[in-house]
mmCIF file of C-alpha atoms in Angstrom:
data_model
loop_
_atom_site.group_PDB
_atom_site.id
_atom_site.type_symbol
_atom_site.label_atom_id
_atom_site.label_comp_id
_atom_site.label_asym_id
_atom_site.label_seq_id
_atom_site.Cartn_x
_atom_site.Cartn_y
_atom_site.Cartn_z
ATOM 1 C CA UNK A 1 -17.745 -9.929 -11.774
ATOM 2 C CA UNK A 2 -17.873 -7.721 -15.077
ATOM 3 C CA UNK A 3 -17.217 -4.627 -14.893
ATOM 4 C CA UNK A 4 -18.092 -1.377 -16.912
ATOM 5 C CA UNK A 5 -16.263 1.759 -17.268
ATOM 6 C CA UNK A 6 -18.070 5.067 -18.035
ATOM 7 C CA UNK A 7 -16.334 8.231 -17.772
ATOM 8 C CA UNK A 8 -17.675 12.066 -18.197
ATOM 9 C CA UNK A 9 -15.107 14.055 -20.196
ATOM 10 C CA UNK A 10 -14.602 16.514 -17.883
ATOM 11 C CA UNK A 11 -11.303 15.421 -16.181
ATOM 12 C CA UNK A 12 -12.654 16.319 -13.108
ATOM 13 C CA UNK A 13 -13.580 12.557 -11.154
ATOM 14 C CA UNK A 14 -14.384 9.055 -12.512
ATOM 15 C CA UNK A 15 -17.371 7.517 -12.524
ATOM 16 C CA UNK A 16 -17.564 3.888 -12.219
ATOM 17 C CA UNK A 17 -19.941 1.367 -12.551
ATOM 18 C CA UNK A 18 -19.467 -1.990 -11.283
ATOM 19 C CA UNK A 19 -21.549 -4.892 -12.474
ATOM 20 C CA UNK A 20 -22.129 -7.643 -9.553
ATOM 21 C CA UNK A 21 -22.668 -11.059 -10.529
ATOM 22 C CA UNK A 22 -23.061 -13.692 -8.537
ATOM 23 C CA UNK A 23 -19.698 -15.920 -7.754
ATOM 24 C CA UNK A 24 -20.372 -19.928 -8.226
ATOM 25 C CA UNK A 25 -22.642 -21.022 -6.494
ATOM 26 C CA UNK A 26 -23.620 -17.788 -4.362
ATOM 27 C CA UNK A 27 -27.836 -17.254 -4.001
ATOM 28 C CA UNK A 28 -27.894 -13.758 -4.882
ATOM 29 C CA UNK A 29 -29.207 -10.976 -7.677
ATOM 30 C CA UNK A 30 -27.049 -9.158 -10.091
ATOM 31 C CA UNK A 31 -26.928 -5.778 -9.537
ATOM 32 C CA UNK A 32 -24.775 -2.579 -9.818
ATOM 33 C CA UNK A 33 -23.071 0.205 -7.817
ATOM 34 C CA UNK A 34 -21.315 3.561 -8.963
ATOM 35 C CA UNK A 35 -18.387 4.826 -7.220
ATOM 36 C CA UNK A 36 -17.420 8.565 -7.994
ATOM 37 C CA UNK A 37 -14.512 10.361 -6.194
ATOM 38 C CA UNK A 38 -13.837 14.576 -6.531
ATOM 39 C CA UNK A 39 -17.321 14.371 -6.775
ATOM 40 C CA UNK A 40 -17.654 18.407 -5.924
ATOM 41 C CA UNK A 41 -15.689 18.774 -9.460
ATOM 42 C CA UNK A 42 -13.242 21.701 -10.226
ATOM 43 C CA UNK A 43 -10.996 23.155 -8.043
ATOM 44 C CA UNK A 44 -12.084 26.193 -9.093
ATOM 45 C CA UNK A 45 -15.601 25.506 -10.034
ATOM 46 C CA UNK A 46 -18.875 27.811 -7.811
ATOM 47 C CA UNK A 47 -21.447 24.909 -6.838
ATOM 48 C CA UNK A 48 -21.397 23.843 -3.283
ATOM 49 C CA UNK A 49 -22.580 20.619 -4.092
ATOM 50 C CA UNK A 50 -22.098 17.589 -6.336
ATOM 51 C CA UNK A 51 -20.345 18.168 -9.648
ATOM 52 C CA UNK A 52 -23.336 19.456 -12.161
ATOM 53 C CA UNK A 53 -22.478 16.951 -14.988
ATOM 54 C CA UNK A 54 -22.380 14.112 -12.122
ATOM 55 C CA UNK A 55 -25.842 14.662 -11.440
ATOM 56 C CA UNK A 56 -26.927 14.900 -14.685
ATOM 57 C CA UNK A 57 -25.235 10.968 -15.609
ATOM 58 C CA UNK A 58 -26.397 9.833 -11.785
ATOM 59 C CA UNK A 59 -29.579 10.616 -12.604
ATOM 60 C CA UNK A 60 -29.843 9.034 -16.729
ATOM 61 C CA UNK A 61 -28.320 5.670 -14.343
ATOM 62 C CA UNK A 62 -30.542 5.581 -11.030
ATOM 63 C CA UNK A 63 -33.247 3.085 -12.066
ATOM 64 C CA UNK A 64 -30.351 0.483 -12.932
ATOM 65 C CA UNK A 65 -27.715 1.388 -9.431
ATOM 66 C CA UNK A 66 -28.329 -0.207 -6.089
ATOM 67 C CA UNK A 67 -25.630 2.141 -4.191
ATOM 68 C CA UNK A 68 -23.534 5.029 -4.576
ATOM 69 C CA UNK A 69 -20.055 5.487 -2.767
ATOM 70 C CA UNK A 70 -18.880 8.549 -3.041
ATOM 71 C CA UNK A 71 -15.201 8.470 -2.133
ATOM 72 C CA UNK A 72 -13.629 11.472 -0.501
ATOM 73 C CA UNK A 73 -13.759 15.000 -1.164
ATOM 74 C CA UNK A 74 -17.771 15.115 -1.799
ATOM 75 C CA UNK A 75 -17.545 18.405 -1.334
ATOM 76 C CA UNK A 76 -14.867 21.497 -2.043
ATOM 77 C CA UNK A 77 -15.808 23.788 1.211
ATOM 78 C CA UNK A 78 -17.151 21.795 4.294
ATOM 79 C CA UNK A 79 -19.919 23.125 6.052
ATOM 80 C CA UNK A 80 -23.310 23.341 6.550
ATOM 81 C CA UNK A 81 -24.710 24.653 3.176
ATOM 82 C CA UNK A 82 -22.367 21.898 1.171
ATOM 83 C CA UNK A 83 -23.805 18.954 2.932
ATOM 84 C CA UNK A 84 -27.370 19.815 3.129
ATOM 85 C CA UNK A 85 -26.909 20.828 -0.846
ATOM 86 C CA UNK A 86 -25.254 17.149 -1.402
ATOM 87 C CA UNK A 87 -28.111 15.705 0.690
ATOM 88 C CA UNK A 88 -30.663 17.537 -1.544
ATOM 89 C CA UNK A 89 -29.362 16.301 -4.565
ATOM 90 C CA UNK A 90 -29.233 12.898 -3.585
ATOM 91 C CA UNK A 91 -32.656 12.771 -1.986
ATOM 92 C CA UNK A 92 -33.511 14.047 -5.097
ATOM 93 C CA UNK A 93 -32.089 11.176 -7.098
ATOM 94 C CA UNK A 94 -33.683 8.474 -4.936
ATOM 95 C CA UNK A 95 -30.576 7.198 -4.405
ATOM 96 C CA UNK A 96 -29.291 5.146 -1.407
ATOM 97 C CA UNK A 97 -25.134 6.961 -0.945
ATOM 98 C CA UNK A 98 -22.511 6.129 1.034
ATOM 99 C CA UNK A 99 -19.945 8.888 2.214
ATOM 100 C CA UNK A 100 -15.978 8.121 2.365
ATOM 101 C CA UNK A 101 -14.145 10.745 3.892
ATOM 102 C CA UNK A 102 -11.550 12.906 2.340
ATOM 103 C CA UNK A 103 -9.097 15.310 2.776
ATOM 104 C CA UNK A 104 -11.808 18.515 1.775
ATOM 105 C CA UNK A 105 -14.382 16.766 4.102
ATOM 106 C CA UNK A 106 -12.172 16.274 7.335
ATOM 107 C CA UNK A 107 -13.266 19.059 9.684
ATOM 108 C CA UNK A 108 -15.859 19.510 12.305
ATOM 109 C CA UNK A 109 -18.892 19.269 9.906
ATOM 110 C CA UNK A 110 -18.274 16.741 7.798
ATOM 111 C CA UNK A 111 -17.373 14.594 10.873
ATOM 112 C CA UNK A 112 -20.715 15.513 12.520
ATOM 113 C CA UNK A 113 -23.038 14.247 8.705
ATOM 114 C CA UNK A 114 -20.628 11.026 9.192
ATOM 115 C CA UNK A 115 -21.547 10.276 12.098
ATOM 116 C CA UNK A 116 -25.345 10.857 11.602
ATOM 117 C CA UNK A 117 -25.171 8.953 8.053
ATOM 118 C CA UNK A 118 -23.141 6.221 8.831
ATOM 119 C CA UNK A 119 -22.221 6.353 12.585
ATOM 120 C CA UNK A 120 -18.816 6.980 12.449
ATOM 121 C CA UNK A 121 -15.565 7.984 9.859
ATOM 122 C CA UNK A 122 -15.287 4.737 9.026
ATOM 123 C CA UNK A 123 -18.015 1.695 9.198
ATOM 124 C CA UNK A 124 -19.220 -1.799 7.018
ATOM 125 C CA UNK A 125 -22.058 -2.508 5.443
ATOM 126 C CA UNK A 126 -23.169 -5.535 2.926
ATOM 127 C CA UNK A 127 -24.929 -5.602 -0.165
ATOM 128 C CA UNK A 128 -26.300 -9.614 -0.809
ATOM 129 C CA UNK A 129 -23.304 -11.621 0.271
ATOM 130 C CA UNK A 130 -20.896 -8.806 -0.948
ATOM 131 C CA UNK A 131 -18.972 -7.103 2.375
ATOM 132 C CA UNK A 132 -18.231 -3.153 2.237
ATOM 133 C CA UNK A 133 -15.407 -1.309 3.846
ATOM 134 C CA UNK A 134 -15.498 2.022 3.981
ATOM 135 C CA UNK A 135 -11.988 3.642 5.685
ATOM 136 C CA UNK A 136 -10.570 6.867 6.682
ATOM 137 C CA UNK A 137 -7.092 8.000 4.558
ATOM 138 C CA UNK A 138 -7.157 11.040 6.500
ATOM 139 C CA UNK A 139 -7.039 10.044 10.365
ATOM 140 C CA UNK A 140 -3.751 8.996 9.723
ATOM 141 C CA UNK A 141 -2.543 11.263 6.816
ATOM 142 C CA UNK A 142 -2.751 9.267 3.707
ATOM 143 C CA UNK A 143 -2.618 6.072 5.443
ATOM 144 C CA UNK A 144 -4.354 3.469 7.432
ATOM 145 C CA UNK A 145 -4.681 4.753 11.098
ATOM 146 C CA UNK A 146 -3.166 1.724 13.422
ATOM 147 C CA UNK A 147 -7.033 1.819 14.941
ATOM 148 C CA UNK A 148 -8.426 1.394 11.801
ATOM 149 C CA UNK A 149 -6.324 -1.500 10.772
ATOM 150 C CA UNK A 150 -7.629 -3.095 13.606
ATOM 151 C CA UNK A 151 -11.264 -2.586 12.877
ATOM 152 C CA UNK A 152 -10.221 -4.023 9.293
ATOM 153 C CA UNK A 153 -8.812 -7.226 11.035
ATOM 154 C CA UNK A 154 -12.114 -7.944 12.971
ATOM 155 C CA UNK A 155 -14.513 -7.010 10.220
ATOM 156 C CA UNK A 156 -12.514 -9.494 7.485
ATOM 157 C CA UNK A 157 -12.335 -11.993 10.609
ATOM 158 C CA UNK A 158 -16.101 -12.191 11.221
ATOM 159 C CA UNK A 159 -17.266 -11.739 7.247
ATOM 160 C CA UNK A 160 -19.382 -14.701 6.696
ATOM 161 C CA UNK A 161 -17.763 -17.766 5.107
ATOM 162 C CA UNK A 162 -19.881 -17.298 1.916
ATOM 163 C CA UNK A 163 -18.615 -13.784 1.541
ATOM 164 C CA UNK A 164 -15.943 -14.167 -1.234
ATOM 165 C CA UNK A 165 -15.746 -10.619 -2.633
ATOM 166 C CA UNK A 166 -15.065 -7.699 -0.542
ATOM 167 C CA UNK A 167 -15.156 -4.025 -1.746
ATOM 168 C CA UNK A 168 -12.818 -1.417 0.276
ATOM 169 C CA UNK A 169 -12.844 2.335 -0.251
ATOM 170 C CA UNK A 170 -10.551 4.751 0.843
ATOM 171 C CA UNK A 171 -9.501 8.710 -0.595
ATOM 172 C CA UNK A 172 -6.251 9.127 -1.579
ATOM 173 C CA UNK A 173 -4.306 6.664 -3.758
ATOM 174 C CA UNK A 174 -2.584 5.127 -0.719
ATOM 175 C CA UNK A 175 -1.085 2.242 -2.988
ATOM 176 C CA UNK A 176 0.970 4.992 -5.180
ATOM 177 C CA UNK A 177 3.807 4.861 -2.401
ATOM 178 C CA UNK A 178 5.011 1.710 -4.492
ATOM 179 C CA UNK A 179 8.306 2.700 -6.843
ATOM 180 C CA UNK A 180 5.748 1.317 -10.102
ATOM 181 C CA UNK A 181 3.729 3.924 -9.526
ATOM 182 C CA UNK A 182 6.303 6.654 -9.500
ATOM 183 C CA UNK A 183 4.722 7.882 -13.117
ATOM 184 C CA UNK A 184 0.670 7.397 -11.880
ATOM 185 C CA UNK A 185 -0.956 11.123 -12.622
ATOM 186 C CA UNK A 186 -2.930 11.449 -9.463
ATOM 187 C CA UNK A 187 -3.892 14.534 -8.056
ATOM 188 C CA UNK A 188 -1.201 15.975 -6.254
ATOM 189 C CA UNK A 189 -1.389 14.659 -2.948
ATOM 190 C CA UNK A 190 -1.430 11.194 -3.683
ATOM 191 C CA UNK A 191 1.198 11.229 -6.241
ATOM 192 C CA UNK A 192 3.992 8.768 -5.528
ATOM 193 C CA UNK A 193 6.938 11.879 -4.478
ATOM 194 C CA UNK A 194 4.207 12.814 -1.996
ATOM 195 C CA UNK A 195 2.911 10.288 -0.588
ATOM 196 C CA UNK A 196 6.050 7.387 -0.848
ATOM 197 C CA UNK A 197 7.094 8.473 3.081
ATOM 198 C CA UNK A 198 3.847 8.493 4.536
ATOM 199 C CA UNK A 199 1.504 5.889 3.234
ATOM 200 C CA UNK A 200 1.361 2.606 5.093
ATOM 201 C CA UNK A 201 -0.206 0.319 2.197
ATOM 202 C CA UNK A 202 2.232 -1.918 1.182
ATOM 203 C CA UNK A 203 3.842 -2.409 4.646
ATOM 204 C CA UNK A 204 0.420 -2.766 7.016
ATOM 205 C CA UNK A 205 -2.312 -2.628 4.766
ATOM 206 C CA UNK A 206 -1.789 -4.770 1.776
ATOM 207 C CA UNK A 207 -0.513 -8.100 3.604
ATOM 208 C CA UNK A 208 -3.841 -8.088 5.688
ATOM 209 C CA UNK A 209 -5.611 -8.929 2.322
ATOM 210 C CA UNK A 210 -3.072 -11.499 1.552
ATOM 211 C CA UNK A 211 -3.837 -13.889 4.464
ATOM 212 C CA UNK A 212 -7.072 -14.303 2.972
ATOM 213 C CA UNK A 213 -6.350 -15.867 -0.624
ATOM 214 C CA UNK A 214 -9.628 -17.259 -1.121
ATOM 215 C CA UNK A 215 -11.129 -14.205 -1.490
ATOM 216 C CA UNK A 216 -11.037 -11.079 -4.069
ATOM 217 C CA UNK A 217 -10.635 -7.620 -2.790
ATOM 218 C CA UNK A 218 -11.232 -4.524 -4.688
ATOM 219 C CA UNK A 219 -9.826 -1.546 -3.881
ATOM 220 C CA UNK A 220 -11.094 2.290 -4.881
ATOM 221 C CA UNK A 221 -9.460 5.216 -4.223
ATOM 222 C CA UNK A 222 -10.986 8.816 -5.113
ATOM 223 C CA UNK A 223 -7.723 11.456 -5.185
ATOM 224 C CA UNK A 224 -8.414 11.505 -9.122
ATOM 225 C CA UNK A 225 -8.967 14.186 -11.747
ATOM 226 C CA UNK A 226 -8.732 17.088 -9.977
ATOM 227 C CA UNK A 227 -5.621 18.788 -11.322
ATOM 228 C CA UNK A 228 -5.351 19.700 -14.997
ATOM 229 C CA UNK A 229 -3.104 17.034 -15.890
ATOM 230 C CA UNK A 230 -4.292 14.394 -13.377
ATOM 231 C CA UNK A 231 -5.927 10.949 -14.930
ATOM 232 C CA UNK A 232 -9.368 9.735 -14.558
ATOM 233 C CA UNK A 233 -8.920 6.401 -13.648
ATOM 234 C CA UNK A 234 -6.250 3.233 -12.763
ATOM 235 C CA UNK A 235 -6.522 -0.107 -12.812
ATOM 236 C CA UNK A 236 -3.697 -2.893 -11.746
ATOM 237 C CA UNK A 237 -4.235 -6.275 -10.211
ATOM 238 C CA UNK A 238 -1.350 -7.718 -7.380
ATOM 239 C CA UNK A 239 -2.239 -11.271 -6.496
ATOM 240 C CA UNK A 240 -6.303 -11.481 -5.383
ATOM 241 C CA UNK A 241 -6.271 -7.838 -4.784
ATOM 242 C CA UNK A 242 -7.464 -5.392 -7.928
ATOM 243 C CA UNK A 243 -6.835 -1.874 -7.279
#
């Protein structure tokens, strides 16, 4: 798999592009996804939906990007008006989106457009041979909820044997609670002196991907660039698991 790195300068979210091509000997098609987390922008900023300059680099990319994950705080204020102004936008784009919830989506209406879109607040899907996991940081704050886990378990359990490379999303930076991360700019609520007594990664979460070593996992995590000082991106490998 290559991948390629674009970012807006507007330390507000990443936006990342991931190349797909096929592992040895897999039948399918390269193609491409984008992953953008913050995606409403600026703490501070007035639009209800997706970050302006978002849409404006979503939409210069759309005839080359099979899927769009948007992980976890899609929008700033969570109700009605946000999500049908998110759903605009990406109707509008032609784009086919995938919603992973975060901490300024977790409330009565952004549970209900979950559970229309996707069917519930955390699911799978597959692109080719590649398996998706989309998961829920919040049920369980800023951790894995001991149901989810579970649904984890069976969906890596019954992947198909050609299935070598499996793509999980999440909100906050669950994987800061590690001591080497103790310096990682985050935004606030995933940074390591917040989140070191609450996340479950490295204790439940991580050792599940470890009993499968013949297969790559890649981890993405959306609690970026939303405070003044916070970075736009991380990258670290541990074993066959790139965060």
């Amino acid at each position: 798999m290559q991948k390629l790195f674009k970012y807006l300068n507007v330390a507000i979210f990443i936006s990342l592009m991931v190349m797909c091509k096929p592992a040895v000997g897999q039948p399918q098609n390269e193609y491409t996804f984008v992953v953008a987390g913050h995606a409403y922008g600026a703490h501070a900023g007035i639009n209800i939906g997706l970050h302006p300059p978002l849409i404006k680099k979503l939409a210069e990319e759309k005839d080359s990007v099979s899927a769009l994950v948007l992980t976890g705080d899609i929008v700033n204020y969570s109700n009605t008006a946000s999500w049908q102004q998110v759903e605009k936008e990406i109707n509008s784009l032609g784009m086919t989106a995938f919603y992973v919830m975060g901490n300024h989506d977790n409330n009565a209406a952004g549970k209900a457009v979950f559970n229309a879109k996707h069917g519930g607040l955390y699911y799978s899907f597959k692109i080719q041979n590649d398996l998706y996991i989309a998961l829920n940081s919040t049920e369980s704050d800023r951790s894995i909820s001991p149901t989810q886990l579970q649904f984890l378990k069976n969906v890596l359990l019954s992947a198909d044997s050609d299935c070598h490379r499996i793509f999980i999303f999440f909100h906050e930076v669950i994987w800061n609670s590690h001591e080497k991360y103790k310096l990682v700019r985050s935004n606030s609520r995933s940074r390591y002196t917040q989140i070191k007594d609450v996340s479950n990664f490295w204790d439940e979460v991580f050792p599940v991907f470890k009993d499968y070593s013949d297969r790559e996992f890649y981890l993405f995590s959306g609690d970026l660039g939303g405070n003044p000082d916070a970075i736009a991106a991380f990258y670290d490998k541990w074993q066959n698991v790139t965060l």
